[in-house]
Tab-separated table of C-alpha atoms in Angstrom:
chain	number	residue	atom	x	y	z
A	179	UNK	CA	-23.049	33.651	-102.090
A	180	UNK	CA	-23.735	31.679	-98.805
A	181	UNK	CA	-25.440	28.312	-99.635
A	182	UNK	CA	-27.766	26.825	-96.800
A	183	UNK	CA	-26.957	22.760	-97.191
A	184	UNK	CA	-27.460	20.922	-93.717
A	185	UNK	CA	-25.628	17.562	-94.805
A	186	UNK	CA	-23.446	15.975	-97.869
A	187	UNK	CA	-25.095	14.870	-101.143
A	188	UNK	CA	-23.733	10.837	-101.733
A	189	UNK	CA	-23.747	9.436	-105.018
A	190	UNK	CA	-23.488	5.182	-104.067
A	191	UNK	CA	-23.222	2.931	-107.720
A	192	UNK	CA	-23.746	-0.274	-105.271
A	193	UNK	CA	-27.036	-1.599	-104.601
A	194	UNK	CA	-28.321	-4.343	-102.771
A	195	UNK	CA	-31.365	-4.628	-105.269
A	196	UNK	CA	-30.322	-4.261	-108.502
A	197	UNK	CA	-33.248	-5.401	-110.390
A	198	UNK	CA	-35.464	-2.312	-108.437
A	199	UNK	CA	-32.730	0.263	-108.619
A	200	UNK	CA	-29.099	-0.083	-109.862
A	201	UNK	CA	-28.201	3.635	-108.300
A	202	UNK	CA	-28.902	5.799	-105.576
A	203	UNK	CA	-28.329	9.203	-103.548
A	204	UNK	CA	-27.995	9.449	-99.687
A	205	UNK	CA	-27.666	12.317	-97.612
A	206	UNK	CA	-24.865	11.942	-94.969
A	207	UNK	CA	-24.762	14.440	-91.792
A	208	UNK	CA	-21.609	12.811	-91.048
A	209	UNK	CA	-19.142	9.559	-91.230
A	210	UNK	CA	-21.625	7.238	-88.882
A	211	UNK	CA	-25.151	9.083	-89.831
A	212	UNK	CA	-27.297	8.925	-92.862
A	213	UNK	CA	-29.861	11.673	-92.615
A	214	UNK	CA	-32.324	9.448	-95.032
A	215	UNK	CA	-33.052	6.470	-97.094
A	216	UNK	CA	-31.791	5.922	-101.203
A	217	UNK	CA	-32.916	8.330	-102.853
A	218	UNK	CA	-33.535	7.071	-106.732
A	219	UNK	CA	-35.381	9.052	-109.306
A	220	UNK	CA	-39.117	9.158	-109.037
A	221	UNK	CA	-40.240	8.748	-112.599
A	222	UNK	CA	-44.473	8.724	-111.790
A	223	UNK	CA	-46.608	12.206	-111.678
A	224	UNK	CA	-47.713	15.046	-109.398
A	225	UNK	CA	-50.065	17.511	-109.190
A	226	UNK	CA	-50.119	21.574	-108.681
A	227	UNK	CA	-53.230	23.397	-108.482
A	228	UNK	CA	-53.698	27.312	-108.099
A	229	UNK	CA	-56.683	29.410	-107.654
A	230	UNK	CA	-54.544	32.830	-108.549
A	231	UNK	CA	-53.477	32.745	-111.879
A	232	UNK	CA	-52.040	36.357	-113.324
A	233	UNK	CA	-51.184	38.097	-116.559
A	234	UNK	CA	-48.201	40.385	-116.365
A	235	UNK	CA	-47.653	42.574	-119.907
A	236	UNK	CA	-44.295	44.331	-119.575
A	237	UNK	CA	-42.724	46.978	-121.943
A	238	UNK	CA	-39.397	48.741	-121.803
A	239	UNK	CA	-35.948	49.401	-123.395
A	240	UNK	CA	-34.687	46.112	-121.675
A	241	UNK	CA	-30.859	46.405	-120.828
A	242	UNK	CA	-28.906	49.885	-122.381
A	243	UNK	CA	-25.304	49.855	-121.237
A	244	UNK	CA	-24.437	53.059	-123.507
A	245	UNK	CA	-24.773	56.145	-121.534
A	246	UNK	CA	-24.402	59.881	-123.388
A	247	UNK	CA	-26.041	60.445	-126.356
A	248	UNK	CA	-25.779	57.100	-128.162
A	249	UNK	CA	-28.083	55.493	-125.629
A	250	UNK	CA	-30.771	57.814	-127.131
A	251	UNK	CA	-30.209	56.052	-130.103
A	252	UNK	CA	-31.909	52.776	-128.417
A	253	UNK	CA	-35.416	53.563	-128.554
A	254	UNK	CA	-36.780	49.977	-129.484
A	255	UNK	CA	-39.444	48.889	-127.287
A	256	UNK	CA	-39.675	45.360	-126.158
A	257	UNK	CA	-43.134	44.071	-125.155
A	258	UNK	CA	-43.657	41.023	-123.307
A	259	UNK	CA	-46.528	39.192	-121.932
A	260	UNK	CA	-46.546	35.832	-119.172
A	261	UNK	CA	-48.939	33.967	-117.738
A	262	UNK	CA	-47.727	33.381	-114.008
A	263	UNK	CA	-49.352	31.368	-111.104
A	264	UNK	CA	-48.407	30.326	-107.527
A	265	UNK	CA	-48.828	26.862	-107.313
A	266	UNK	CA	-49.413	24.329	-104.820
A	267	UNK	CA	-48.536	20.823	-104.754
A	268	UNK	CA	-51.840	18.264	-104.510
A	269	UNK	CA	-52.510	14.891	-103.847
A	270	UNK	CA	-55.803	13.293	-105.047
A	271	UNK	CA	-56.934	11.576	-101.992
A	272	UNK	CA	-55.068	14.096	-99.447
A	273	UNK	CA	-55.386	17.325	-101.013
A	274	UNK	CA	-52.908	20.344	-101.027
A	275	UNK	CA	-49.667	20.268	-99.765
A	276	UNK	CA	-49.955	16.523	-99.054
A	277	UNK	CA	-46.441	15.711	-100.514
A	278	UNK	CA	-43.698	17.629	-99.342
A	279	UNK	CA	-40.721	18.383	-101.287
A	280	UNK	CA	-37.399	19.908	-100.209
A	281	UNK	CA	-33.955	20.426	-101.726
A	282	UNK	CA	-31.290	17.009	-101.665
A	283	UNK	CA	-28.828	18.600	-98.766
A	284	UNK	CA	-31.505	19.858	-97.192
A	285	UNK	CA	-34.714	18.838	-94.480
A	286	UNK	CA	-36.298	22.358	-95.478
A	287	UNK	CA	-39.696	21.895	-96.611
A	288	UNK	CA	-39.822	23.687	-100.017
A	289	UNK	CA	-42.791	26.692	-99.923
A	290	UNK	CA	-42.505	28.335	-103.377
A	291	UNK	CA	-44.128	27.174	-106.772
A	292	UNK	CA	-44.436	29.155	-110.025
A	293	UNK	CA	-45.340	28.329	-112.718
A	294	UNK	CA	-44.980	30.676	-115.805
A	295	UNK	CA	-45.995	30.421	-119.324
A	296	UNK	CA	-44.541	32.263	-122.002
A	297	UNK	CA	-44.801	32.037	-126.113
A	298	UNK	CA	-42.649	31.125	-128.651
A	299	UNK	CA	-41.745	32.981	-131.435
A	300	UNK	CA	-42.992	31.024	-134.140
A	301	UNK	CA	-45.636	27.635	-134.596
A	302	UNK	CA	-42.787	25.472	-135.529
A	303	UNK	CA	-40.970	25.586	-132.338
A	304	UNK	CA	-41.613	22.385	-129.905
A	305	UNK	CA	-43.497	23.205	-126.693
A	306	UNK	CA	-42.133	22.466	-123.704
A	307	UNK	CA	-41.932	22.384	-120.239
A	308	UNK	CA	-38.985	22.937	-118.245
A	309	UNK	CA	-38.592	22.841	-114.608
A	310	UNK	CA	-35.839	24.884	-112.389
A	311	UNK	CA	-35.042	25.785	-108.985
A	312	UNK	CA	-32.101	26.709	-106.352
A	313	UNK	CA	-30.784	26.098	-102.888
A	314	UNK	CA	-31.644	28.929	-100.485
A	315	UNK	CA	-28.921	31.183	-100.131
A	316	UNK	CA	-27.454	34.503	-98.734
A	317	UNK	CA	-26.090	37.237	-100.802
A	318	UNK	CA	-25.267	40.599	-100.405
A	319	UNK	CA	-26.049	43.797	-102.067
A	320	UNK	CA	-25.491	47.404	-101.717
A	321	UNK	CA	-23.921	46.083	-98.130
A	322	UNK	CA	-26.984	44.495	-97.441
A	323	UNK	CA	-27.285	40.712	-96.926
A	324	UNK	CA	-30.557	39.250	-97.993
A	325	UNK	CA	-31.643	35.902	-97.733
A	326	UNK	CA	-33.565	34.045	-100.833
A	327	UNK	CA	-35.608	30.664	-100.241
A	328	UNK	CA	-35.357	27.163	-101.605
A	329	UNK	CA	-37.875	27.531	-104.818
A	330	UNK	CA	-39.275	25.754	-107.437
A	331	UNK	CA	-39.877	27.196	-110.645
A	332	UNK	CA	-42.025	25.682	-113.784
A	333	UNK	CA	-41.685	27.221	-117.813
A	334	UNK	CA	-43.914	26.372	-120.276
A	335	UNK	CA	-42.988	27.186	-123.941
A	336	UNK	CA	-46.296	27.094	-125.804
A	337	UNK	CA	-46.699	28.248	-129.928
A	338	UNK	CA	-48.617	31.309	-129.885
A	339	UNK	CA	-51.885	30.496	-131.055
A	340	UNK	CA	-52.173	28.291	-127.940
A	341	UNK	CA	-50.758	30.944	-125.794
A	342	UNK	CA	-53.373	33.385	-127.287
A	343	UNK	CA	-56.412	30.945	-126.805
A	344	UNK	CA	-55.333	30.355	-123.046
A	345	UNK	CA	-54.880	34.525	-122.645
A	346	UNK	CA	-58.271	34.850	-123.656
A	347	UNK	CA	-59.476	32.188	-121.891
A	348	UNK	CA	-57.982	34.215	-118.113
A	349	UNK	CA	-58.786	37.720	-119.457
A	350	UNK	CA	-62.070	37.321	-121.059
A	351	UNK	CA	-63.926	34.222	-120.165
A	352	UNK	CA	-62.691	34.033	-116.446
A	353	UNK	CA	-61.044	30.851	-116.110
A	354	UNK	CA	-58.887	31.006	-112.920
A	355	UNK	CA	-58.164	27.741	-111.020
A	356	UNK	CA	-55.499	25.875	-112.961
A	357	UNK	CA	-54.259	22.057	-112.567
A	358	UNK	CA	-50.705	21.133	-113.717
A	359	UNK	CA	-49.731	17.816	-113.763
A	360	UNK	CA	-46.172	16.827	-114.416
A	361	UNK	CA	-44.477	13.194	-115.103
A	362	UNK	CA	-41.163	12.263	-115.880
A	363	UNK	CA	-39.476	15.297	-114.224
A	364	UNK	CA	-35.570	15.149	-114.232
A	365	UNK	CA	-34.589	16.204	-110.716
A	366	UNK	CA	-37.325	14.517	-108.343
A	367	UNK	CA	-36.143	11.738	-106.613
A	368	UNK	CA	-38.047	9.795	-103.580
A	369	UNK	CA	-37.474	6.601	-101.648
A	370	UNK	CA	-38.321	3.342	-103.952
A	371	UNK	CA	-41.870	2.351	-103.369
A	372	UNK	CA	-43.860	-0.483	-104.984
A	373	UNK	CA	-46.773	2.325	-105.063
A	374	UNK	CA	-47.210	5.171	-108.127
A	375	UNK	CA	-47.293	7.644	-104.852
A	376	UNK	CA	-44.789	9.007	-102.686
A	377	UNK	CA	-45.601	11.759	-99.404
A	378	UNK	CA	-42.143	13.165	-100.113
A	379	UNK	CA	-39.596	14.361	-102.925
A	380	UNK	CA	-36.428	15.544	-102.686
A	381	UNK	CA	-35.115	17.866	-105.156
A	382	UNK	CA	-31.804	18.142	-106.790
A	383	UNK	CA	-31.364	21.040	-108.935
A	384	UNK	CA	-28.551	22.456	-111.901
A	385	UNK	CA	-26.458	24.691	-109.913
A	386	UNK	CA	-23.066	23.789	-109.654
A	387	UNK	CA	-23.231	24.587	-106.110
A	388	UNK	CA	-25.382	21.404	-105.946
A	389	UNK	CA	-22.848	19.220	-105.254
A	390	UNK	CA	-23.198	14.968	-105.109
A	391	UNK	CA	-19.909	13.488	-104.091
A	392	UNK	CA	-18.300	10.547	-106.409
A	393	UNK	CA	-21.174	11.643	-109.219
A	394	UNK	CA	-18.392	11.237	-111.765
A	395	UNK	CA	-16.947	7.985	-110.632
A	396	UNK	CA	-19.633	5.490	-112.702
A	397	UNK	CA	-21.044	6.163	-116.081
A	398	UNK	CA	-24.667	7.226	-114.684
A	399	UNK	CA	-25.708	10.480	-115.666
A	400	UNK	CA	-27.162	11.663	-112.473
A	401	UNK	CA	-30.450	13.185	-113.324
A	402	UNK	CA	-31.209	17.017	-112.131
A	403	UNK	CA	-33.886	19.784	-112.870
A	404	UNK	CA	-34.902	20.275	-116.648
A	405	UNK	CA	-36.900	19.167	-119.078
A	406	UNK	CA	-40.536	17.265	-118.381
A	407	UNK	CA	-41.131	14.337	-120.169
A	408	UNK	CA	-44.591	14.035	-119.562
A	409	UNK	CA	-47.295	17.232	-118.786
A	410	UNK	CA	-50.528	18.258	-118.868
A	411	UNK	CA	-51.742	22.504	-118.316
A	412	UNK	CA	-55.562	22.786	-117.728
A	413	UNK	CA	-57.716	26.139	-116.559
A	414	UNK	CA	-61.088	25.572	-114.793
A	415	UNK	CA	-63.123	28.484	-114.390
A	416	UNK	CA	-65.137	28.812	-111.092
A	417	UNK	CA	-68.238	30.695	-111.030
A	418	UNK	CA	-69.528	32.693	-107.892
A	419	UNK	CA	-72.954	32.175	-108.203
A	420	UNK	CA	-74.939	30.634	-105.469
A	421	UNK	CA	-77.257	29.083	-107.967
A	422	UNK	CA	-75.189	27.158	-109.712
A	423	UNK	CA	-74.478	23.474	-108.887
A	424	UNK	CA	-72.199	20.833	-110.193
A	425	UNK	CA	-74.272	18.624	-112.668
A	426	UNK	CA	-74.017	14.710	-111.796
A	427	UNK	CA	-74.517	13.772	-115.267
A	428	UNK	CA	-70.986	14.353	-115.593
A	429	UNK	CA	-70.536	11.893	-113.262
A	430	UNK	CA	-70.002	8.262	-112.509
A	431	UNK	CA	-71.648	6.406	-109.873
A	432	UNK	CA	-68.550	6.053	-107.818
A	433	UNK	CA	-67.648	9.876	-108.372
A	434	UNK	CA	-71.183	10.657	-107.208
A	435	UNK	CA	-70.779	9.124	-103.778
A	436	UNK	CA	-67.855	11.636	-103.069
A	437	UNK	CA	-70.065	14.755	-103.687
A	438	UNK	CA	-71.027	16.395	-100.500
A	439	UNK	CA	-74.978	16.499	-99.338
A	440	UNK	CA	-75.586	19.798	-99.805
A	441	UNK	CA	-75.035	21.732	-103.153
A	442	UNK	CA	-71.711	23.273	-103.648
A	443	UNK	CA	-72.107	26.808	-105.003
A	444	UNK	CA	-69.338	26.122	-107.727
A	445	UNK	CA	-70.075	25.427	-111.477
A	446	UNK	CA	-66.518	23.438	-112.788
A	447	UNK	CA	-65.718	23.808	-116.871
A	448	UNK	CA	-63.062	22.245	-118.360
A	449	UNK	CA	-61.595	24.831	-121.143
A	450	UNK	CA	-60.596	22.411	-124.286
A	451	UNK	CA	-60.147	24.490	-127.444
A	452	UNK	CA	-61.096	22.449	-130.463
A	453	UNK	CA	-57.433	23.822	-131.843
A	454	UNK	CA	-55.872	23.337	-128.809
A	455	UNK	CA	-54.100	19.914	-128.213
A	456	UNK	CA	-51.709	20.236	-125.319
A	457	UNK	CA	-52.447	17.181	-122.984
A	458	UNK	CA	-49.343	15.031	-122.697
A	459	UNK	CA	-50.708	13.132	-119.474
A	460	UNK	CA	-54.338	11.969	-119.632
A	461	UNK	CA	-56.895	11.553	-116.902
A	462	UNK	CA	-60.329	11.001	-116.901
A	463	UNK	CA	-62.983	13.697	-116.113
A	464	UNK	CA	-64.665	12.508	-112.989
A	465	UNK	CA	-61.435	12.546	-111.717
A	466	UNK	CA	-60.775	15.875	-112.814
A	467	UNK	CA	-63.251	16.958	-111.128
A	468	UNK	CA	-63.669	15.064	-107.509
A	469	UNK	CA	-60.184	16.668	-107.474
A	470	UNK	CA	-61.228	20.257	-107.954
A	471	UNK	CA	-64.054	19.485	-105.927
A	472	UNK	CA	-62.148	18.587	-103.348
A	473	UNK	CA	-59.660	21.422	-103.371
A	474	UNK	CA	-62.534	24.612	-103.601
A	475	UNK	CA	-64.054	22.456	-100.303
A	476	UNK	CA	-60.520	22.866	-98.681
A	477	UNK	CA	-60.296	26.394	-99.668
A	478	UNK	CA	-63.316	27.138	-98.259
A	479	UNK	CA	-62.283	26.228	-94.658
């Protein structure tokens, strides 16, 4: 396989501000020219919304490597169910695809979220969330060369009777705009910044491939792609109905003077199953929903 870095991942242990950051990553195109500024972990959140979320049930054999008459042997079915979405990323104030993220190596801008959430086997398993991702790259198959794109992908590990109640909650009760908030996530790293924001993140994932030069010189453990310390997975349901209006009694007085004049033809629930306790990250609900308010307006146009 054909990896598609533009420049040299640089791990530096010296820092002219220890106190802020005792580490760093640079990009280097070559000897004389650095591509961007320190890179150091970025340890606040982001957002992803999605207004397509999916169910895919699969059933099959799964893998049989016997052939002849022992493979008729394998007739054990394996069923499987995911809930998948394509997400987006989105800033409060500027709205989708605000912050740009792209792979460290790399000034590609990163176009492909997904997040997919899958049971456990059992209620005494932790839930999780994991994030993963690659470098694009070329590979070839059947003589064919095919080209795959830098991506991004999210798993959430959730005990099944929370998995159930959030089924139900797509198939039956039409919730379909989701919100995924994520903090603490191993991998993103972004210039240092007195503010909790940052308009871009660079991205360094797991594969070997992904190499930083002198990353085993120091005793840092350089951070990349896994688990999320922080996280928070909530469905909104959006109803069609021209009659139906947001209520301001939900609302504060500054969150009021963000609604538009004229009535929006959206009615915004928050789903929170009494037996359902999965927020990791709070956040208040006006803001919840001036933010989903503000992305259905941007969908619109």
């Amino acid at each position: 396989m054909d990896y598609h870095f533009e420049s040299e991942i640089i791990f530096d242990s010296e820092s002219e501000f220890k106190s802020l950051y005792p580490w760093s990553i640079s990009e280097v195109g070559d000897v004389k020219h650095r591509l961007a500024t320190k890179q150091i972990p970025w340890d606040w959140s982001f957002d992803f919304v999605s207004d397509s979320v999916t169910v895919a049930r699969t059933i099959g054999t799964g893998h049989v490597w016997k052939s002849g008459p022992e493979a008729k042997l394998n007739r054990t079915l394996q069923f499987e169910e995911v809930i998948v979405a394509n997400l987006k990323p989105f800033d409060f104030w500027d709205g989708p695809n605000s912050v740009q993220f792209s792979m460290l190596g790399t000034k590609r801008k990163i176009e492909k979220f997904t997040l997919r959430i899958y049971p456990l086997n059992s209620e005494s398993e932790p839930e999780t969330l994991t994030v993963t991702g690659a470098v694009s790259y070329t590979h070839e198959i059947d003589f064919r060369s095919r080209t795959e794109a830098d991506f991004i992908e999210v798993f959430a590990s959730l005990r099944p009777a929370h998995f159930v109640a959030l089924l139900e909650a797509i198939t039956t009760e039409g919730f379909n705009l989701l919100h995924l908030r994520m903090g603490g996530v191993a991998g993103f790293y972004s210039d240092w910044s007195p503010e909790i924001h940052t308009e871009r993140v660079k991205v360094l994932t797991r594969d070997k491939e992904h190499k930083v030069v002198n990353e085993h010189m120091g005793s840092v453990e350089i951070p990349r792609l896994g688990l999320v310390r922080e996280w928070n997975i909530r469905f909104e349901r959006q109803s069609i109905s021209p009659a139906a209006e947001i209520k301001e009694d939900y609302l504060d007085e500054d969150s009021r003077k963000l609604l538009p004049n004229e009535p929006l033809h959206a009615q915004i629930r928050a789903f929170v199953p009494a037996n359902v306790t999965m927020n990791k990250l709070g956040l208040k609900t006006p803001l919840w929903i001036i933010a989903f308010l503000l992305f259905l307006l941007l969908l619109k146009h």
